[in-house]
GROMACS .gro file of C-alpha atoms in nm:
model
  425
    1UNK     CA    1   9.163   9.091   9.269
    2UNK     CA    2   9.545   9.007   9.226
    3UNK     CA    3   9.602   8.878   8.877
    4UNK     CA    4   9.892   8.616   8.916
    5UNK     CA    5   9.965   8.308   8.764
    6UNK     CA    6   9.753   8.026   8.824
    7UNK     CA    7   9.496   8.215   9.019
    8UNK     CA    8   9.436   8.521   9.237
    9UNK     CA    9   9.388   8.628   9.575
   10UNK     CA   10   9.210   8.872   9.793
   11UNK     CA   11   9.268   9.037  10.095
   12UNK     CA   12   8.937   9.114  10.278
   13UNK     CA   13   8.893   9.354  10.623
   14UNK     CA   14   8.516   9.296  10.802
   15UNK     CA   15   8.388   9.511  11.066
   16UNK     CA   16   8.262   9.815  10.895
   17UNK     CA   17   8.070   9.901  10.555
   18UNK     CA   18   8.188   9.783  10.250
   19UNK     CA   19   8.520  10.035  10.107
   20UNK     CA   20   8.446  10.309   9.873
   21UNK     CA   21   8.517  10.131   9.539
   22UNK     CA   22   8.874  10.333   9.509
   23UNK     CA   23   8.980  10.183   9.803
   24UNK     CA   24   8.904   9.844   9.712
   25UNK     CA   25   9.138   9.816   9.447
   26UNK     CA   26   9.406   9.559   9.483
   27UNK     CA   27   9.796   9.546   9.401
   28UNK     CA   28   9.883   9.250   9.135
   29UNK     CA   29  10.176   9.171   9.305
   30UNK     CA   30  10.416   9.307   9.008
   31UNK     CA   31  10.272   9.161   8.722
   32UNK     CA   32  10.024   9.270   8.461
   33UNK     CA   33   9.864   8.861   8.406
   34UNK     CA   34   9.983   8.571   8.448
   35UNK     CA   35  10.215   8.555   8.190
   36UNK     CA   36  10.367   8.910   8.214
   37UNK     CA   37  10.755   8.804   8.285
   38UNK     CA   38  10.902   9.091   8.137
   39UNK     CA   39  11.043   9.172   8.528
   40UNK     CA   40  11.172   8.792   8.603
   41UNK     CA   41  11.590   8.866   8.422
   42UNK     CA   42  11.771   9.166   8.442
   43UNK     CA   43  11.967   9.344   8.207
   44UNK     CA   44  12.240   9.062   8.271
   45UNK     CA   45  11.997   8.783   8.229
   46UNK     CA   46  12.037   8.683   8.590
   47UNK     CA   47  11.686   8.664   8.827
   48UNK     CA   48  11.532   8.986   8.949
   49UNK     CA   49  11.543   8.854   9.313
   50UNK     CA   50  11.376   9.154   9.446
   51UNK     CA   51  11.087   9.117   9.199
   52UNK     CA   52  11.083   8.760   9.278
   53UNK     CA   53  11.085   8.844   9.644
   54UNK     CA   54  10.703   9.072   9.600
   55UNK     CA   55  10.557   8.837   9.327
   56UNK     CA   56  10.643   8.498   9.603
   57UNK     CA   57  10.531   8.738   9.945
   58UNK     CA   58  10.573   9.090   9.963
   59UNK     CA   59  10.349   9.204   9.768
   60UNK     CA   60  10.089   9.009   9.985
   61UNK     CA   61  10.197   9.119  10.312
   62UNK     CA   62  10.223   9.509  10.199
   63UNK     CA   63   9.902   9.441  10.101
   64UNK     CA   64   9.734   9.335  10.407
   65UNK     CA   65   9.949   9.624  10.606
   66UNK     CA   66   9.803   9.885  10.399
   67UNK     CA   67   9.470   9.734  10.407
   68UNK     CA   68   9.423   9.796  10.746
   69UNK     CA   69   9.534  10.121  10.782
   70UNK     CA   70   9.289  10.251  10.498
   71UNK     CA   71   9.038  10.070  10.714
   72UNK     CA   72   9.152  10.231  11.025
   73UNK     CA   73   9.148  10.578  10.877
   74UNK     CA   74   8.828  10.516  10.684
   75UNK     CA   75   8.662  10.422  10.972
   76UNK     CA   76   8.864  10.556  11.272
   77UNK     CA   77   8.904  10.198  11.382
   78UNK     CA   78   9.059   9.893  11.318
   79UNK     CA   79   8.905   9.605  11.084
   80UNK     CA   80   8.741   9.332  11.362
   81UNK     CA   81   8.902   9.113  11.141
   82UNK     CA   82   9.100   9.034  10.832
   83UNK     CA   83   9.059   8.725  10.592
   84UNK     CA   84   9.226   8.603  10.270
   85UNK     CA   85   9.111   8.452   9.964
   86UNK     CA   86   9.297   8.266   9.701
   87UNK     CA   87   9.355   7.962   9.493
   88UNK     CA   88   9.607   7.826   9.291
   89UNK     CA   89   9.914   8.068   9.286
   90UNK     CA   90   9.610   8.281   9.545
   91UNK     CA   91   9.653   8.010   9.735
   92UNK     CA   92  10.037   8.020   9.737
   93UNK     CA   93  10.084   8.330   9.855
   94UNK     CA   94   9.791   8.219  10.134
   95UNK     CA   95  10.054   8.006  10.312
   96UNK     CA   96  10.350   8.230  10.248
   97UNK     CA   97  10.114   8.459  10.460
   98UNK     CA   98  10.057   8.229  10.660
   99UNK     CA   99  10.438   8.092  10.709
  100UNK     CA  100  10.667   8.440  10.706
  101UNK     CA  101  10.335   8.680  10.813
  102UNK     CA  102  10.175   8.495  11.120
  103UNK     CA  103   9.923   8.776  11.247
  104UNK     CA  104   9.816   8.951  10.873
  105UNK     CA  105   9.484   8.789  10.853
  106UNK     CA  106   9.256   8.575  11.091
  107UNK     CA  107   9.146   8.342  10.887
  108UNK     CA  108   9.295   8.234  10.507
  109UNK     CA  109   9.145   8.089  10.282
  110UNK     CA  110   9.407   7.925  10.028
  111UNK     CA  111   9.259   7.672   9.774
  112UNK     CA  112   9.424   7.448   9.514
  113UNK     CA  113   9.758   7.631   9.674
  114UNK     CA  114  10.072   7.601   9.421
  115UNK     CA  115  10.283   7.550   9.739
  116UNK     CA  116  10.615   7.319   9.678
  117UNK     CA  117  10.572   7.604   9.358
  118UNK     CA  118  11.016   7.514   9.296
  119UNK     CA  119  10.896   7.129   9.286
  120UNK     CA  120  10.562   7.125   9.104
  121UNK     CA  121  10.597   7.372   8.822
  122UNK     CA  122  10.903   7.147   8.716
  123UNK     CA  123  10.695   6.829   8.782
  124UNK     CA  124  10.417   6.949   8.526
  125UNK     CA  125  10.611   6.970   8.257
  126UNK     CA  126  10.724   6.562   8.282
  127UNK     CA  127  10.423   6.464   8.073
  128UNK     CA  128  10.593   6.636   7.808
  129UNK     CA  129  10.926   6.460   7.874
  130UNK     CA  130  10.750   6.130   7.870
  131UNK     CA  131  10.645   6.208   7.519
  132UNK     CA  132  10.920   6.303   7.426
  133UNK     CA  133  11.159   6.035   7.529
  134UNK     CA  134  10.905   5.765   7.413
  135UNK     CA  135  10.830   5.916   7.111
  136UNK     CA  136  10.469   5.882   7.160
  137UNK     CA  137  10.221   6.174   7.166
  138UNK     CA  138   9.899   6.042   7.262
  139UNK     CA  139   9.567   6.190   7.137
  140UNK     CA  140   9.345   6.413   7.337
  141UNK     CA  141   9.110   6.181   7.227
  142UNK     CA  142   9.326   5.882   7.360
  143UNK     CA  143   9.380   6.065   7.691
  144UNK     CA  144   9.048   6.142   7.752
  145UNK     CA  145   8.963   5.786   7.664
  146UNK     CA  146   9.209   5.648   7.972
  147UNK     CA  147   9.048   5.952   8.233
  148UNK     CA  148   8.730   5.806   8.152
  149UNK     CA  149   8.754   5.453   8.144
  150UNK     CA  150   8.951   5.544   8.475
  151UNK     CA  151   8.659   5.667   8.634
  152UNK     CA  152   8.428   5.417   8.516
  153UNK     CA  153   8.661   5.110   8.641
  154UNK     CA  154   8.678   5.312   9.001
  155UNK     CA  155   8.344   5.506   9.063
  156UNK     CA  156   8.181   5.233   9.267
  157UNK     CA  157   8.488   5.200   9.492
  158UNK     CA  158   8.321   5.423   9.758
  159UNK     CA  159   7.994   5.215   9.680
  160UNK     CA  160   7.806   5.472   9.430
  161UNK     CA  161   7.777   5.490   9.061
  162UNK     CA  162   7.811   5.873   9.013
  163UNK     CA  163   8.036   5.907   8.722
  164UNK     CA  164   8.354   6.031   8.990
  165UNK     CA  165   8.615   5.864   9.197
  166UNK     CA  166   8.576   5.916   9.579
  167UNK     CA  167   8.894   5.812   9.672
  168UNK     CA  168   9.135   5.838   9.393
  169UNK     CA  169   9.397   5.633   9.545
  170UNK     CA  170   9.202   5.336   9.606
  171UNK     CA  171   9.223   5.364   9.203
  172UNK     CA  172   9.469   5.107   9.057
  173UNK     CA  173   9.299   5.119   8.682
  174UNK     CA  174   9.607   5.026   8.411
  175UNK     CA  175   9.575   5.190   8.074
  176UNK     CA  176   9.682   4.890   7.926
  177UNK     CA  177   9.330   4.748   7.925
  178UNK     CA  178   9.310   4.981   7.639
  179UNK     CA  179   9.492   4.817   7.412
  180UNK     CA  180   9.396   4.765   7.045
  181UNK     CA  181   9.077   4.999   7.110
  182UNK     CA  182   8.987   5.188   6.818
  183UNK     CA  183   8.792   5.539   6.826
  184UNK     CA  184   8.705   5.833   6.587
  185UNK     CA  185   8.888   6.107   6.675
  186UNK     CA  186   8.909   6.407   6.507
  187UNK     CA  187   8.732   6.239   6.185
  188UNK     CA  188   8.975   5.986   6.159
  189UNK     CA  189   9.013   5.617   6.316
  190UNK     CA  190   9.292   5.572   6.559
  191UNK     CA  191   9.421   5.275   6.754
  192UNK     CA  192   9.523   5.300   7.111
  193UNK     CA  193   9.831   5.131   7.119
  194UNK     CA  194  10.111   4.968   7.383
  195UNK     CA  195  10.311   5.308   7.342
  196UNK     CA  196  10.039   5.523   7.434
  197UNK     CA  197   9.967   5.317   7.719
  198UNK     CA  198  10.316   5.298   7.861
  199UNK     CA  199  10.340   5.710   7.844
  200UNK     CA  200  10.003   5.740   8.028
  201UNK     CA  201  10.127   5.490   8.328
  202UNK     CA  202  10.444   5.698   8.323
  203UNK     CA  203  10.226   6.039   8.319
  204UNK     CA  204  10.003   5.915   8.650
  205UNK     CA  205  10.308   5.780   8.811
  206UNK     CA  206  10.520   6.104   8.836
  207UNK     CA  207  10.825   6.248   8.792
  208UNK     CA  208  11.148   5.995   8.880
  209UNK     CA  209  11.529   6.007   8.855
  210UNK     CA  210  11.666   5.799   8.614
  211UNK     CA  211  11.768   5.575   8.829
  212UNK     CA  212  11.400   5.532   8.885
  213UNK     CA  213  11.359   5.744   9.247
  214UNK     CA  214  11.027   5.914   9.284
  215UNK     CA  215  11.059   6.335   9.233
  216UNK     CA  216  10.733   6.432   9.248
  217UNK     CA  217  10.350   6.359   9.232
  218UNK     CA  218  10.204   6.310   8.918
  219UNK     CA  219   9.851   6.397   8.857
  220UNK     CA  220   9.580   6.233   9.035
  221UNK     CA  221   9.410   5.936   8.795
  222UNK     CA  222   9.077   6.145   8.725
  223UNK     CA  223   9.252   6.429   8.599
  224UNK     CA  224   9.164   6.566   8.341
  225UNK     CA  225   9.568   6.502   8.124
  226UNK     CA  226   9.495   6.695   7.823
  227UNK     CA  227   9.590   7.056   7.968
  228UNK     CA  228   9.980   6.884   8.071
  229UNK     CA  229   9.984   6.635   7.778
  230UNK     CA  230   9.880   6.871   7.467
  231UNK     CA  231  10.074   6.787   7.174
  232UNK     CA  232  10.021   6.934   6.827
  233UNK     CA  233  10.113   6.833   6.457
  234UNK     CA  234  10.380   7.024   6.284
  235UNK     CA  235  10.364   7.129   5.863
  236UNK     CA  236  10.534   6.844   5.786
  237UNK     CA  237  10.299   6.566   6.002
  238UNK     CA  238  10.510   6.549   6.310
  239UNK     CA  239  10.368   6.539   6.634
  240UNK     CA  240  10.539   6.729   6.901
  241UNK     CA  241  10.487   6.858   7.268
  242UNK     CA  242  10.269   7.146   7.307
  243UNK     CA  243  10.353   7.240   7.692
  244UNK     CA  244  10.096   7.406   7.955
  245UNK     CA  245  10.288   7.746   7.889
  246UNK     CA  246  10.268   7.873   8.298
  247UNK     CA  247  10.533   7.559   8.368
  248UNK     CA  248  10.724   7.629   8.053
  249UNK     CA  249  10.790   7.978   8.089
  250UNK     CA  250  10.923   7.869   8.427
  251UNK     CA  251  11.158   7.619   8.363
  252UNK     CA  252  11.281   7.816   8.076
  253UNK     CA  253  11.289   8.207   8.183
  254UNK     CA  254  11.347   8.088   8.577
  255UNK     CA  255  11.509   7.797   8.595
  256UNK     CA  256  11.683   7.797   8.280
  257UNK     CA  257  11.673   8.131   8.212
  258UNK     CA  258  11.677   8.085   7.855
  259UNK     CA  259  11.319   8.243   7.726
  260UNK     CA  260  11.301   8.082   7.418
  261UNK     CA  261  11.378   7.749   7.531
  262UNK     CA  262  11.176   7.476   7.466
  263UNK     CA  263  11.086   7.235   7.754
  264UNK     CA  264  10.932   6.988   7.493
  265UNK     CA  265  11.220   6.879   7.385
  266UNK     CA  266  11.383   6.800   7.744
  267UNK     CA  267  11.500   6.453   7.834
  268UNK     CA  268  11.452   6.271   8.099
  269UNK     CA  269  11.812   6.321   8.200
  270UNK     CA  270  11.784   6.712   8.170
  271UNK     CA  271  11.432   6.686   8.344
  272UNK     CA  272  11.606   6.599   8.664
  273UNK     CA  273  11.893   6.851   8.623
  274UNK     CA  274  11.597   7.127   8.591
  275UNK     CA  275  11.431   6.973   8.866
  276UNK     CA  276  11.687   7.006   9.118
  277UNK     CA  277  11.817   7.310   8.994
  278UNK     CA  278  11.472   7.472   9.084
  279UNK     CA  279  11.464   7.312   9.418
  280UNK     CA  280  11.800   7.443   9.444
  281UNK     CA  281  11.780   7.799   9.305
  282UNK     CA  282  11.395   7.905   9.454
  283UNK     CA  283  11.272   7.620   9.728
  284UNK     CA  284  11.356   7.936  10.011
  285UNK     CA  285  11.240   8.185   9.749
  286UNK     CA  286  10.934   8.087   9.661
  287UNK     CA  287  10.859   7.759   9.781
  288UNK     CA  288  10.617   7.846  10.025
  289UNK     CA  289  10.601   7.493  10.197
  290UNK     CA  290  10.752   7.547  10.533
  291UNK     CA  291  10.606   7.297  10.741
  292UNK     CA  292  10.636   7.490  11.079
  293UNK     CA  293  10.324   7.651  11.098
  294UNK     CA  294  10.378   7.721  11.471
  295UNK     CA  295  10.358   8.120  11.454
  296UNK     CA  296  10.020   8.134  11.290
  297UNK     CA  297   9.922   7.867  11.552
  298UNK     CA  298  10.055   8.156  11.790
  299UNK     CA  299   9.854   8.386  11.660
  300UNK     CA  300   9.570   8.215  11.676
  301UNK     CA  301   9.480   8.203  11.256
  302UNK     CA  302   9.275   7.957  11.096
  303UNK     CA  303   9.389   7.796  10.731
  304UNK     CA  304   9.124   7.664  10.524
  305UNK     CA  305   9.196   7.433  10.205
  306UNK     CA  306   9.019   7.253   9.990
  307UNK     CA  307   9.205   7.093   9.669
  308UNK     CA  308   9.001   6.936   9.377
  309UNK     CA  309   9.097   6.538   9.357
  310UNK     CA  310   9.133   6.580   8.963
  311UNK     CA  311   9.279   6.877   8.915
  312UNK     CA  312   9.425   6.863   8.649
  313UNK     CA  313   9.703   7.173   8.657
  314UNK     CA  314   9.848   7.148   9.056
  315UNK     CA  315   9.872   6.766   9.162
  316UNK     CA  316   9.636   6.718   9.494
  317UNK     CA  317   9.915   6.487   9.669
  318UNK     CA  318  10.151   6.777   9.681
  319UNK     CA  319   9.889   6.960   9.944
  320UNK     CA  320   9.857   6.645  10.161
  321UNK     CA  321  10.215   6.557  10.152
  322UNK     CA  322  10.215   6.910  10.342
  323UNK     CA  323   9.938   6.902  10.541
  324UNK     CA  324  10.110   6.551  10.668
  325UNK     CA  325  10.444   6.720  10.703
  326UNK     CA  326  10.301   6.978  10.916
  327UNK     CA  327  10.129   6.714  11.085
  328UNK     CA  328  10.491   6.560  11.182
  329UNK     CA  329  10.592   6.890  11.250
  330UNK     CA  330  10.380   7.019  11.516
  331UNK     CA  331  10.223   6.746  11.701
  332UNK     CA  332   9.962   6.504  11.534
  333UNK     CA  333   9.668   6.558  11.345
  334UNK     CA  334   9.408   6.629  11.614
  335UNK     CA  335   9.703   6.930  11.727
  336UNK     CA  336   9.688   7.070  11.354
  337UNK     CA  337   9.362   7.045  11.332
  338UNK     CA  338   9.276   7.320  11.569
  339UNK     CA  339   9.369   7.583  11.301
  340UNK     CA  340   9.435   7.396  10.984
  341UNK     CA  341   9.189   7.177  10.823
  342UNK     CA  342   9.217   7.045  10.473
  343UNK     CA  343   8.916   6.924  10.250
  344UNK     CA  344   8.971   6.700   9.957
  345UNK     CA  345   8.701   6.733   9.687
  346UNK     CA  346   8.651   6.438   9.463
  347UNK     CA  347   8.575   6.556   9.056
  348UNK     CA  348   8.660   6.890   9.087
  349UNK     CA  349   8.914   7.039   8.879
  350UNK     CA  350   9.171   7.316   8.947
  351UNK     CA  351   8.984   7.594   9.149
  352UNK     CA  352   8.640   7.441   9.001
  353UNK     CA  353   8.693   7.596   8.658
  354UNK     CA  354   8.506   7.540   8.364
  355UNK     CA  355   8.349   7.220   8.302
  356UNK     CA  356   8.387   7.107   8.708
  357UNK     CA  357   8.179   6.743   8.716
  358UNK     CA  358   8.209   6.735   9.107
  359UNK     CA  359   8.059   6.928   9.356
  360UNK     CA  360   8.261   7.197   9.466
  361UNK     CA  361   8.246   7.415   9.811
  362UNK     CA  362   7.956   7.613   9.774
  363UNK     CA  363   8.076   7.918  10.103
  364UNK     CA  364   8.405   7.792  10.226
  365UNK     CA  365   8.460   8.175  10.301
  366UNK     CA  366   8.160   8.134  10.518
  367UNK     CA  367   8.274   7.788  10.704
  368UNK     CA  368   8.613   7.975  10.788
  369UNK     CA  369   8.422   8.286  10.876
  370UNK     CA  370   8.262   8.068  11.136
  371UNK     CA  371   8.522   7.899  11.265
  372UNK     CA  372   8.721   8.247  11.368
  373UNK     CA  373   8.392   8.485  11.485
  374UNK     CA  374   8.258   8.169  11.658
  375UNK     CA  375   8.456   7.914  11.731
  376UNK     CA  376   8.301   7.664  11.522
  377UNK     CA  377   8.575   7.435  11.349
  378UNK     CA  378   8.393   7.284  10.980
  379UNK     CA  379   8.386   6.864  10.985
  380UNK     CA  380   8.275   6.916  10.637
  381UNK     CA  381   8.218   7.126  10.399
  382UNK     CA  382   7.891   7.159  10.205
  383UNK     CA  383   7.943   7.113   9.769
  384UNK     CA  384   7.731   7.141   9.476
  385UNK     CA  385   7.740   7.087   9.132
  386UNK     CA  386   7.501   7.079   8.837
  387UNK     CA  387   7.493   6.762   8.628
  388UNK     CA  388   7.471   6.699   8.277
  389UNK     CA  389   7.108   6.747   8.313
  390UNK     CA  390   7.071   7.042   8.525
  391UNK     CA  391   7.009   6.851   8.805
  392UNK     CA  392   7.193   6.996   9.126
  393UNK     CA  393   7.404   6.726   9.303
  394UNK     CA  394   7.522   6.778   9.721
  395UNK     CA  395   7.771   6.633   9.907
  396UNK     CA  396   7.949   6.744  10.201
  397UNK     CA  397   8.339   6.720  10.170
  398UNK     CA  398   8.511   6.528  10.439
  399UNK     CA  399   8.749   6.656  10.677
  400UNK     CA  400   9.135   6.501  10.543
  401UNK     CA  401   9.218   6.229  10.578
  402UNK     CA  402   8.827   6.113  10.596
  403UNK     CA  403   8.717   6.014  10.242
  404UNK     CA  404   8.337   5.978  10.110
  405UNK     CA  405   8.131   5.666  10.157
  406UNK     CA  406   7.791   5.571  10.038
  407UNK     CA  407   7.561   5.479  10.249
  408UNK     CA  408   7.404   5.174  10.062
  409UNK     CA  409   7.059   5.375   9.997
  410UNK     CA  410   6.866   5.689   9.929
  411UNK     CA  411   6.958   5.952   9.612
  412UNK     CA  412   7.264   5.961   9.477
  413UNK     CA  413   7.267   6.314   9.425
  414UNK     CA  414   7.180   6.396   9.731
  415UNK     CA  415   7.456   6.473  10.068
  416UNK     CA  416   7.246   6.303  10.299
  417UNK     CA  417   7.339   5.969  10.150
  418UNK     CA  418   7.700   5.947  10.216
  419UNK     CA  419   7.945   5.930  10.469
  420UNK     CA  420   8.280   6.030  10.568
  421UNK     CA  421   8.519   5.708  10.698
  422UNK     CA  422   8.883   5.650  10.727
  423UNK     CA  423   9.042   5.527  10.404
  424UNK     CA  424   9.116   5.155  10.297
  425UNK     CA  425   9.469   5.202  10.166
   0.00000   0.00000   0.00000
């Protein structure tokens, strides 16, 4: 497995038995976890561009190469075929295979992808520019009081009460309802207040200028917003930012390439000079969002995606404003389709981690499997999860930009009762 930031990836060869174990050791793309930077400035404090170069691709691509040919001399043959499997920054360097290495794999596999990586990395970090510019540091217990009352004022949009949002931008909930609600948190009684809900509309709007022009996606109203929106108390009572420290360390060893500095204490003004710096500096770099897809088309590869709707670390809307880009790009939706299907799954957080509410993919690696030995292109993609009671709840994820439905009767729990329709917005 490739340790990397936000995730890992594998590179898998079928069509013999399973590699000695030696052999099925992976590279970790030049770094040690996913906060090993020690290779990101040289000497000069300028970027290591040719360690940026194998963490972004290289690495990914040797990988495959040399795959195959232990295969081939293992086995005096070559693989029947070759698939990838990754999420989050595994699901990056998916569609960097898939962009700048067309015929590595046959089918890929690349879920909750950190693709638009020079946009969104800076994006996460604006909850803790809101905070800081208002002044206002929200409680987890606050936040987790909006994401809830959230997805109780929205669950029945898609006509079931099951404790998740189908369609999370059918979802206009405003955290001002909140107002003057008071709650125990942490042993003590606080009051939500105006402030707190101006930051939290700011937070699920997203990243502007400020002139007021929209940068970037915020995260999806669902999401879980205490991971982007931590704050802690100093010695002296203060609250101040506590930043998701994969985002930090980028905007200050990358983009600023300052290591100790502190993105907590950014502005909105410098937000949007770091922002476009970054686009600037490593969009070509490491990116990874090329829309022109048209050499793995070639090839004839098959992409696979599925993106939790609250995920709380990678905003969803950054993978469908690329899925619709490549859409633009090469013909229409029913054209893209025919090697490149995306999945939205509504409750699930980043690559279904630890307490997941909605049901995740239960074999995507089998649907794409499928669709490459036999042809047979997945309209949805079969989820589970356990509730709160051990109870195990199905649903079958719809094909983007289909979104789930209920069917007016039988179990909630159960896949059978649900639909997949065009959205309402």
């Amino acid at each position: 497995m490739t340790v990397t930031p936000l995730g890992a990836s594998s590179p898998t060869c079928t069509g013999g038995a399973p590699l000695p174990p030696i052999h099925r050791r992976l590279p970790d793309a030049g770094v040690s976890s996913y906060l090993d930077l020690g290779w990101a400035l040289n000497s000069k404090g300028e970027i290591n561009e040719t360690s940026l170069k194998n963490f972004a691709s290289r690495s990914e691509h040797e990988a495959a190469v040399v795959a195959k040919q232990i295969v081939n001399g293992v086995y005096r043959r070559p693989a029947s075929y070759s698939y990838f499997n990754g999420c989050s920054t595994g699901g990056r360097q998916g569609y960097a295979e898939a962009q700048d290495h067309p015929g590595d794999y046959d089918g890929i596999l690349a879920d909750a992808p950190g693709i638009n990586w020079d946009e969104f990395e800076v994006a996460t970090v604006w909850p803790q520019v809101v905070m800081n510019e208002e002044h206002t540091y929200p409680t987890k217990c606050e936040l987790t009081l909006a994401t809830r009352s959230a997805v109780k004022a929205c669950d029945n949009l898609d006509g079931a009460a099951d404790d998740t949002i189908g369609d999370p931008a059918t979802c206009d909930y405003d955290p001002r309802r909140l107002i003057g609600t008071t709650l125990e948190c942490e042993g003590e009684q606080v009051t939500f207040t105006t402030a707190d809900a101006a930051v939290i509309r700011k937070i699920w709007d997203g990243p502007r200028t400020t002139s007021g022009k929209k940068l970037w996606y915020g995260p999806t109203v669902g999401a879980d917003l205490t991971a982007l929106a931590d704050s802690k108390t100093d010695d002296d009572g203060t609250s101040v930012g506590a930043p998701f420290l994969v985002p930090a360390e980028w905007v200050s060893t990358f983009v600023k390439k300052q290591p100790s500095y502190d993105v907590s204490t950014a502005g909105y003004s410098e937000f949007q000079k770091l922002f476009r710096q970054s686009q600037t500096e490593f969009g070509d770099l490491i990116g990874s969002d090329d829309p022109d897809l048209s050499g793995f088309r070639k090839s004839g590869g098959k992409l696979l995606t599925w993106h939790g709707q609250a995920d709380q670390l990678i905003p969803t809307q950054g993978t469908v404003d690329y899925r619709e880009r490549v859409e633009k790009k090469l013909g229409g939706a029913q054209r893209v389709d025919r090697f490149y299907r995306l999945f939205l799954a509504p409750g699930v957080n980043h690559c279904a981690g630890p307490g997941n509410t909605g049901p995740a993919p239960a074999d995507a690696l089998g649907a794409l499997t499928k669709w490459v030995e036999q042809g047979k292109a997945p309209q949805t993609l079969s989820a589970s999860v356990k509730d709160a009671s051990g109870k195990t709840v199905t649903r079958d994820l719809c094909l983007y930009p289909r979104v789930p439905q209920y069917k007016g009767d039988g179990a909630v729990a159960d896949a059978s009762s649900f639909r997949c329709v065009r959205p309402h917005h």
